[in-house]
Coordinates of C-alpha atoms in Angstrom, one line a residue:
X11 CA 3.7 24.5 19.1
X12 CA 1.4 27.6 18.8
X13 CA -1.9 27.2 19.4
X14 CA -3.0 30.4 17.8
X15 CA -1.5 28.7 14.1
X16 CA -4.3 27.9 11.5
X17 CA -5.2 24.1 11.6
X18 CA -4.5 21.8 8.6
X19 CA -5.8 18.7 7.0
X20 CA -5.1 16.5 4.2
X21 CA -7.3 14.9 1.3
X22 CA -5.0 11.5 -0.4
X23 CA -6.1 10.2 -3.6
X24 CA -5.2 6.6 -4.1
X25 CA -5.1 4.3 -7.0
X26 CA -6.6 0.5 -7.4
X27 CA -5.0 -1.8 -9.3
X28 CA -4.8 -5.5 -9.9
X29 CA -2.2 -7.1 -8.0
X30 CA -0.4 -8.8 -10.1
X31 CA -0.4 -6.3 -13.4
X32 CA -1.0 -3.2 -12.3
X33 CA -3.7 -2.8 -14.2
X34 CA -6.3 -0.6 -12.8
X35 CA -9.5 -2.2 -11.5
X36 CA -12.8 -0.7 -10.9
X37 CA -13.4 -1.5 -7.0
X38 CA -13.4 1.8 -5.8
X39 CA -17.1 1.0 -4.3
X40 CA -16.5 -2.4 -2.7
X41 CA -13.1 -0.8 -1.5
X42 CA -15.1 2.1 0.5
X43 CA -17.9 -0.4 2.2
X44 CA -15.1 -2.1 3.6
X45 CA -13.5 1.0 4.6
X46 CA -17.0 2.2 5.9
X47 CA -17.4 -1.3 8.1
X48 CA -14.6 -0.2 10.0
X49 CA -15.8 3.4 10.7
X50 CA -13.4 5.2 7.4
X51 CA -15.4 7.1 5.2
X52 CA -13.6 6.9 2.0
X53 CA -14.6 9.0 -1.4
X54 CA -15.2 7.9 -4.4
X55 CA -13.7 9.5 -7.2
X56 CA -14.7 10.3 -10.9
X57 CA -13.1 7.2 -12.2
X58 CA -14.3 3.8 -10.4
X59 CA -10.4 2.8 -9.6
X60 CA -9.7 5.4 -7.3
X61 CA -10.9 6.3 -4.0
X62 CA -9.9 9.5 -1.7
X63 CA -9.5 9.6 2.4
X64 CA -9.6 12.3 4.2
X65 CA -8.1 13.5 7.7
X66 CA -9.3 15.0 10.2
X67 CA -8.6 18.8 11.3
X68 CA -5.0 18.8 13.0
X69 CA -2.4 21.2 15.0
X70 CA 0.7 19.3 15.0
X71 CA 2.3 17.8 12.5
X72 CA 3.4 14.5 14.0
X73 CA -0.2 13.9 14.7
X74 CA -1.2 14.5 10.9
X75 CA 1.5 11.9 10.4
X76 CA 0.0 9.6 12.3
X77 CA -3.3 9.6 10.6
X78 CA -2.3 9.6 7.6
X79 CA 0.2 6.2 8.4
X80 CA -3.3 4.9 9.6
X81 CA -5.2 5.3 6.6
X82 CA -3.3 4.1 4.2
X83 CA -2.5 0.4 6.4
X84 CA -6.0 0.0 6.8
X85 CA -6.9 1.7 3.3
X86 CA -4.4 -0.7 2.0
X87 CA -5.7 -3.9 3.8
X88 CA -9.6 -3.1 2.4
X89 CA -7.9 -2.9 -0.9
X90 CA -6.3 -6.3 -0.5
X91 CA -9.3 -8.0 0.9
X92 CA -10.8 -6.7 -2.4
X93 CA -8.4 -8.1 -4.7
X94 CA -6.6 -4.9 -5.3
X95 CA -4.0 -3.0 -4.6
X96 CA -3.6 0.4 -3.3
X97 CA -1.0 2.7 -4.8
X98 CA 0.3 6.2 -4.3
X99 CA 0.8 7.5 -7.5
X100 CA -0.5 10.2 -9.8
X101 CA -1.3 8.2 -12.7
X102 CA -1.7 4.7 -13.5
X103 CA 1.7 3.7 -14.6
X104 CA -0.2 1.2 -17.3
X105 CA -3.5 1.8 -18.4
X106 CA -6.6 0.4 -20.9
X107 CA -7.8 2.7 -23.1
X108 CA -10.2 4.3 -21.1
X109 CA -11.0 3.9 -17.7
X110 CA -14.7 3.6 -16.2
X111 CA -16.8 5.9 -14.4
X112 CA -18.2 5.6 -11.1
X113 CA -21.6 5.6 -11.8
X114 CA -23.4 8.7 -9.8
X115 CA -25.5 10.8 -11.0
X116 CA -23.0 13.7 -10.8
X117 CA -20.1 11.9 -12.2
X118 CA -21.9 10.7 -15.0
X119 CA -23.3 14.2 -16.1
X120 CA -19.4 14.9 -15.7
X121 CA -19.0 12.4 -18.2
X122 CA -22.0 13.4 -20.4
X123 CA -20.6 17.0 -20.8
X124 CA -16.5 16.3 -21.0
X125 CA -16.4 12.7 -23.3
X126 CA -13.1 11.5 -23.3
X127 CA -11.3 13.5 -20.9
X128 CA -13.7 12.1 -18.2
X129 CA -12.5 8.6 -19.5
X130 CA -9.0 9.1 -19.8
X131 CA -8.9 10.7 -16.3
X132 CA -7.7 9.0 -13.1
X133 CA -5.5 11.6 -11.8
X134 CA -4.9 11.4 -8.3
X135 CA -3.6 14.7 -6.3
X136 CA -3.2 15.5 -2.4
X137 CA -5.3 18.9 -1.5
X138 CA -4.1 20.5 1.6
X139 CA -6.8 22.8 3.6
X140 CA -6.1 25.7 6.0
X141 CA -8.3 26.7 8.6
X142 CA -8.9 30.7 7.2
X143 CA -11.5 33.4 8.8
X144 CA -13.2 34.5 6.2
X145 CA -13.8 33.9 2.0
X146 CA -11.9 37.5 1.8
X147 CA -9.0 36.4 3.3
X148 CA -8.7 32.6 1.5
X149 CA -8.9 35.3 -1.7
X150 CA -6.1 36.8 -0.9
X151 CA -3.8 34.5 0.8
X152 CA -4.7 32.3 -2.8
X153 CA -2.8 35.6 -4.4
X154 CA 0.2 35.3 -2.1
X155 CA 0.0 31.6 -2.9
X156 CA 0.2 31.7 -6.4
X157 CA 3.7 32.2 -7.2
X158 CA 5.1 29.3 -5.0
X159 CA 2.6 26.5 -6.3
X160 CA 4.9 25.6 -9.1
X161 CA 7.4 24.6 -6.2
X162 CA 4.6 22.8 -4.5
X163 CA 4.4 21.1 -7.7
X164 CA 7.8 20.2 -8.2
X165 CA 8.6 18.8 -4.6
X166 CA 5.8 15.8 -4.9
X167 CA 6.0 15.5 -8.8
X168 CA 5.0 11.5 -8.5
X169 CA 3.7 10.4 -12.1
X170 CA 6.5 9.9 -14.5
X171 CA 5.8 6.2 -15.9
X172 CA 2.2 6.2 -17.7
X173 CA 1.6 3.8 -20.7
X174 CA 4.1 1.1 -19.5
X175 CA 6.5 4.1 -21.0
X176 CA 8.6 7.1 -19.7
X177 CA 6.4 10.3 -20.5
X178 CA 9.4 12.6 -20.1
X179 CA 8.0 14.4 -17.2
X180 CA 8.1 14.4 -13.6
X181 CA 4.1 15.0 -13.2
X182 CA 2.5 14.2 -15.9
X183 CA -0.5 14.2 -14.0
X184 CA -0.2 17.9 -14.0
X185 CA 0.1 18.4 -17.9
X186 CA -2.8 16.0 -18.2
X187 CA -4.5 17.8 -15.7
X188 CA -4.7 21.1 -17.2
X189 CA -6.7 20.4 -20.5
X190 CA -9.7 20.5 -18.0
X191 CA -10.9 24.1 -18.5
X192 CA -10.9 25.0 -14.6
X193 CA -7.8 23.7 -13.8
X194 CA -4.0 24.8 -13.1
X195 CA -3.2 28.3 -11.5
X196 CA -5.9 31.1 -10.9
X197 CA -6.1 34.4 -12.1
X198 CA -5.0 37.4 -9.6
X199 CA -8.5 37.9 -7.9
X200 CA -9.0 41.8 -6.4
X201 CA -11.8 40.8 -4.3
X202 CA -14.4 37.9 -3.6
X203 CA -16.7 39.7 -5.8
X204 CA -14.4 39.0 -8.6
X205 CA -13.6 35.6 -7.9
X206 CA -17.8 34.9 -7.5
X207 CA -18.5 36.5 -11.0
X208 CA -15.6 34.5 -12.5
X209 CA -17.1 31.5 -11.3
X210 CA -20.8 32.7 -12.2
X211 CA -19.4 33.2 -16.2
X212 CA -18.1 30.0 -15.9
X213 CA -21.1 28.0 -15.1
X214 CA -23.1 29.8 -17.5
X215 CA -20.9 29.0 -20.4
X216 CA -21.1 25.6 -19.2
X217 CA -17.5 25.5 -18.3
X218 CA -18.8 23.7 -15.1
X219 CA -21.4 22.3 -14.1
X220 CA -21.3 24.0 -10.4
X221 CA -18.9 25.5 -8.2
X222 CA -17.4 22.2 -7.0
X223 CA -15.7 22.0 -10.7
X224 CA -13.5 24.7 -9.9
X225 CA -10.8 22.8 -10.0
X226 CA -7.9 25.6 -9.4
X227 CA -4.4 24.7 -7.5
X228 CA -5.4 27.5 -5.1
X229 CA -9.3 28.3 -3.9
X230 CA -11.3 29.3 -1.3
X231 CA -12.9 25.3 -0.4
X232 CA -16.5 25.0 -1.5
X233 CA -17.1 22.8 1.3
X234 CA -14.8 23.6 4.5
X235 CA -13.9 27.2 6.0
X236 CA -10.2 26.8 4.7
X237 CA -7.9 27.8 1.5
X238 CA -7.4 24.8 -0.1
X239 CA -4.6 24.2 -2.3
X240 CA -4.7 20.9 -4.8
X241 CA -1.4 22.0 -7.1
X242 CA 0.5 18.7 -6.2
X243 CA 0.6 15.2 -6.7
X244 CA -0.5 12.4 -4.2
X245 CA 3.2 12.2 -2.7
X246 CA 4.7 8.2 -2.4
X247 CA 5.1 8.5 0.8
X248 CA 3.3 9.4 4.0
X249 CA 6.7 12.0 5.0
X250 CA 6.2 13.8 1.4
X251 CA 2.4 14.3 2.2
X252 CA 3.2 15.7 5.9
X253 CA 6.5 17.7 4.4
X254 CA 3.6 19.8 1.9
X255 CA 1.5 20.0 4.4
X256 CA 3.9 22.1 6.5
X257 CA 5.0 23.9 4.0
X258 CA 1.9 25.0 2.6
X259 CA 0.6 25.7 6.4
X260 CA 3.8 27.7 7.3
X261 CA 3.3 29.6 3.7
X262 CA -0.4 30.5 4.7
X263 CA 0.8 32.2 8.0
X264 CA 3.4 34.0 6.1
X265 CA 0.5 35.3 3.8
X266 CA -1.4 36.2 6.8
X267 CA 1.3 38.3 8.8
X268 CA 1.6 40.0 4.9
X269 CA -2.0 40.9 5.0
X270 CA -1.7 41.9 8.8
X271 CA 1.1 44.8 8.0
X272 CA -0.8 45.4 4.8
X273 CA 1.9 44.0 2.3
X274 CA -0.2 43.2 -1.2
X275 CA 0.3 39.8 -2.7
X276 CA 2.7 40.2 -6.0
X277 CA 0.8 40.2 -9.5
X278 CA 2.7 37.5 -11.4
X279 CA 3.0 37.7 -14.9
X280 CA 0.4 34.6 -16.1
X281 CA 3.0 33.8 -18.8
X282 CA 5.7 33.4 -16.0
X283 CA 3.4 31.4 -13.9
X284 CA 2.7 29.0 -16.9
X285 CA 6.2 28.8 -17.6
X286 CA 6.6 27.5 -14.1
X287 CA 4.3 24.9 -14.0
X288 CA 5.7 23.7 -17.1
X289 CA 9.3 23.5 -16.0
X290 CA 8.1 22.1 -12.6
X291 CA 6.4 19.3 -14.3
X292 CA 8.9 18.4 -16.7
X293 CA 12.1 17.7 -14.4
X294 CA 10.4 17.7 -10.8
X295 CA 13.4 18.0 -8.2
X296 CA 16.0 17.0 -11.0
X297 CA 16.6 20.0 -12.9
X298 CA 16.4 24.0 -12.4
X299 CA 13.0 26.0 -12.0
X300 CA 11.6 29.0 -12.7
X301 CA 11.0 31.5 -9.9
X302 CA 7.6 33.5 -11.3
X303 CA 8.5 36.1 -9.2
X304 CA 11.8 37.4 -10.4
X305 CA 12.3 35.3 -13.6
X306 CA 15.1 33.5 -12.0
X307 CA 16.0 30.1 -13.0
X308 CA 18.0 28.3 -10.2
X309 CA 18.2 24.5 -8.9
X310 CA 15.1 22.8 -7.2
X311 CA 16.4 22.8 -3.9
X312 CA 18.1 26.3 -3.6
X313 CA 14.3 27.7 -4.7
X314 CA 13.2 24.9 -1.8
X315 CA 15.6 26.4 0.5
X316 CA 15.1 30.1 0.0
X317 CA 11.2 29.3 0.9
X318 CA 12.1 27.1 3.9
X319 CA 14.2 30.9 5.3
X320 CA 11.3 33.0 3.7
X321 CA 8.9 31.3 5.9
X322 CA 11.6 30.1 8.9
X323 CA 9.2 32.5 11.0
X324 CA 6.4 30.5 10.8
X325 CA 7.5 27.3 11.0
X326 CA 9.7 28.1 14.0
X327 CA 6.1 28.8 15.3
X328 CA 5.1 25.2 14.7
X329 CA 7.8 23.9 16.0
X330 CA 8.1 22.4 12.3
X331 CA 12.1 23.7 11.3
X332 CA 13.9 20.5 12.5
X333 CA 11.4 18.3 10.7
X334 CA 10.9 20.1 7.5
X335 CA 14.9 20.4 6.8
X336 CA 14.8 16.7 7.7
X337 CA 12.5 15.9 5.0
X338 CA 13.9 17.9 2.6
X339 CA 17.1 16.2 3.5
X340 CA 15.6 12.9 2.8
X341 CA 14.0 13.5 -0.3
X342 CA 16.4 15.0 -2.0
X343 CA 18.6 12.0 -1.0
X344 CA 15.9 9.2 -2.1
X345 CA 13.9 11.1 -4.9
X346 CA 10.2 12.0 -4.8
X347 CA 7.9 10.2 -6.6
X348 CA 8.7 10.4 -9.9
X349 CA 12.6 10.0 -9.4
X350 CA 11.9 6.4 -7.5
X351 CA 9.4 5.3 -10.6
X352 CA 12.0 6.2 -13.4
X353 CA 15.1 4.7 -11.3
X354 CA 12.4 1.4 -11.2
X355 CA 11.6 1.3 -14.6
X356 CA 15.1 2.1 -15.8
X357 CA 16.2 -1.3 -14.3
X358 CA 14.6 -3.5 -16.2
X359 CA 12.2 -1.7 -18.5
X360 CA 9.6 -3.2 -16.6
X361 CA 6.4 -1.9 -15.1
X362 CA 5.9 -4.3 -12.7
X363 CA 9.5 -3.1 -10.8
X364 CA 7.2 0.6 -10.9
X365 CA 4.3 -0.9 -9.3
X366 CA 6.3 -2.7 -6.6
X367 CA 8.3 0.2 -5.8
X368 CA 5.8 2.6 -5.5
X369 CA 3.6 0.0 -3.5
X370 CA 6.7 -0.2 -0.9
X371 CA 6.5 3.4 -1.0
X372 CA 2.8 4.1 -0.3
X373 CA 3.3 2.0 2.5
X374 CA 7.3 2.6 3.8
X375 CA 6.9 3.3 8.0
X376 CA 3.0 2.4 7.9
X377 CA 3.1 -1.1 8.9

């Protein structure tokens, strides 16, 4: 382990739902006093079923592991005490019409400006933050960033039931997720100065309401000195979350020894980039991508592979190489996600088999 790498930590999004239908249930506050009683601050989210946890800062992986195993048990057990039900997924596999907002002053101007699309949202994500210097650097290690978040995206796809139905997508999370007007990939940014007047057009428009609505897969954080990237889907399981995590981190430190012998981060072609996130959504893991870079299409795990050798470096580093192709091994042998909710509901046509699956999921090695 190198002491010198950047630290990491993890933001989960979780899901409440009744126990017995899946339905989801608005106890994200009585969920998070309980959580608070036994010293877990938990975050409540724009829509009253959902409720996020958040790690602490950490330089090895097996002890991010760890944390995370922790807080979803005990995350879990404040959920059941509550008459709920914590899942791991990206969106509520069945639904109302809309879904209710936490009532804050913030969320409910949220609501105020955006209708319907604050109602229909309970989208929940994993953000991954890495320690970086400065606001210059997270800037530019976003740009290196850019091209590989599609890939992100594909690896932890993890919302493919929604409406008791198959949506035809691996995340549809994502697709849903991108009608909010500071979402999905970032432009190129030459400079902080850039990025700062983006955001200033933004808020005056009334795009956003402040800077903690830019909602991009790749940003400088508003709140922590890290780059935080927020492209993927709450993984099922607690190995998918860590597996990201290391990716992302040993991505960052390629960036970084990039910037250090002066390499520029590649302009991708926005059209590309879209084109990427669309395909990434749609199969997940199942199908070919699209490489932004080059234009290449090629299989989901031979794009996996080639970033697992572009970034060996770093992750030798970390000591990570042995896990990370151990994981990879694993998930492409089980599914992600969205592969273990379709083989669910395929069964039966049931979406009760999707919310006990993904329940033994968000839980598998925890107890």
């Amino acid at each position: 382990m190198n002491t010198d790498a950047p630290t990491v930590g993890v933001e989960e999004e979780f899901l409440l739902v009744d126990g017995n239908t899946g339905t989801p249930v608005a106890r994200n506050l009585e969920v998070a006093r309980a959580a608070t009683e036994i010293g877990i601050e938990l975050q409540l989210e724009l829509s009253s079923c959902q409720v996020e946890a958040s790690t602490g800062v950490h330089t090895e992986a097996a002890a991010l592991l760890r944390e995370l195993r922790e807080l979803r048990r005990t995350i879990a057990d404040c959920a059941e005490k509550n008459s709920a039900r914590l899942l791991a997924v990206a969106l509520p596999p069945t639904v109302p019409p809309l879904l209710p907002i936490t009532e804050t002053p913030r969320y409910r101007r949220i609501a105020d400006r955006f209708g319907v699309l604050a109602q229909e949202t309970a989208l929940c994500g994993c953000h991954v933050h890495i320690a970086i210097p400065n606001r210059a650097t997270a800037i530019e290690v976003s740009n290196f960033l850019r091209p590989r978040l599609p890939l992100f995206l594909a690896l932890t796809a993890n919302s493919a039931i929604h409406r008791d139905a198959e949506t035809g997508y691996a995340s549809w999370r994502s697709v849903q997720w991108r009608r909010w007007p500071s979402a999905g990939p970032p432009p190129h940014f030459m400079s902080v100065e850039h990025y700062e007047a983006t955001v200033r057009t933004m808020q005056a428009a009334g795009i956003i309401l402040d800077p903690q609505m830019v909602y991009w897969d790749v940003r400088p954080s508003v709140t922590y000195p890290t780059v935080e990237i927020r492209i993927s889907d709450v993984p099922a399981t607690v190995e998918e979350t860590v597996l990201l995590a290391t990716l992302i981190r040993a991505s960052v430190m390629t960036a970084l020894t990039h910037l250090a012998e002066g390499r520029s981060a590649p302009i991708v072609a926005p059209e590309l980039l879209h084109a990427a996130y669309w395909r990434a959504a749609h199969t997940g893991l199942t199908a070919d991508l699209l490489d932004p870079l080059d234009a290449r299409v090629a299989p989901a795990r031979v794009l996996l592979g080639e970033l697992v050798d572009e970034i060996a470096p770093a992750l030798d580093r970390l000591g990570e190489s042995e896990r990370v192709n151990r994981s990879l091994t694993t998930v492409f042998a089980h599914g992600n996600g969205a592969i273990r909710q379709v083989r669910a509901f395929r069964r039966r046509h049931r979406t009760e088999d999707v919310i006990a699956a993904m329940a033994e999921a968000t839980l598998l090695d925890c107890r």
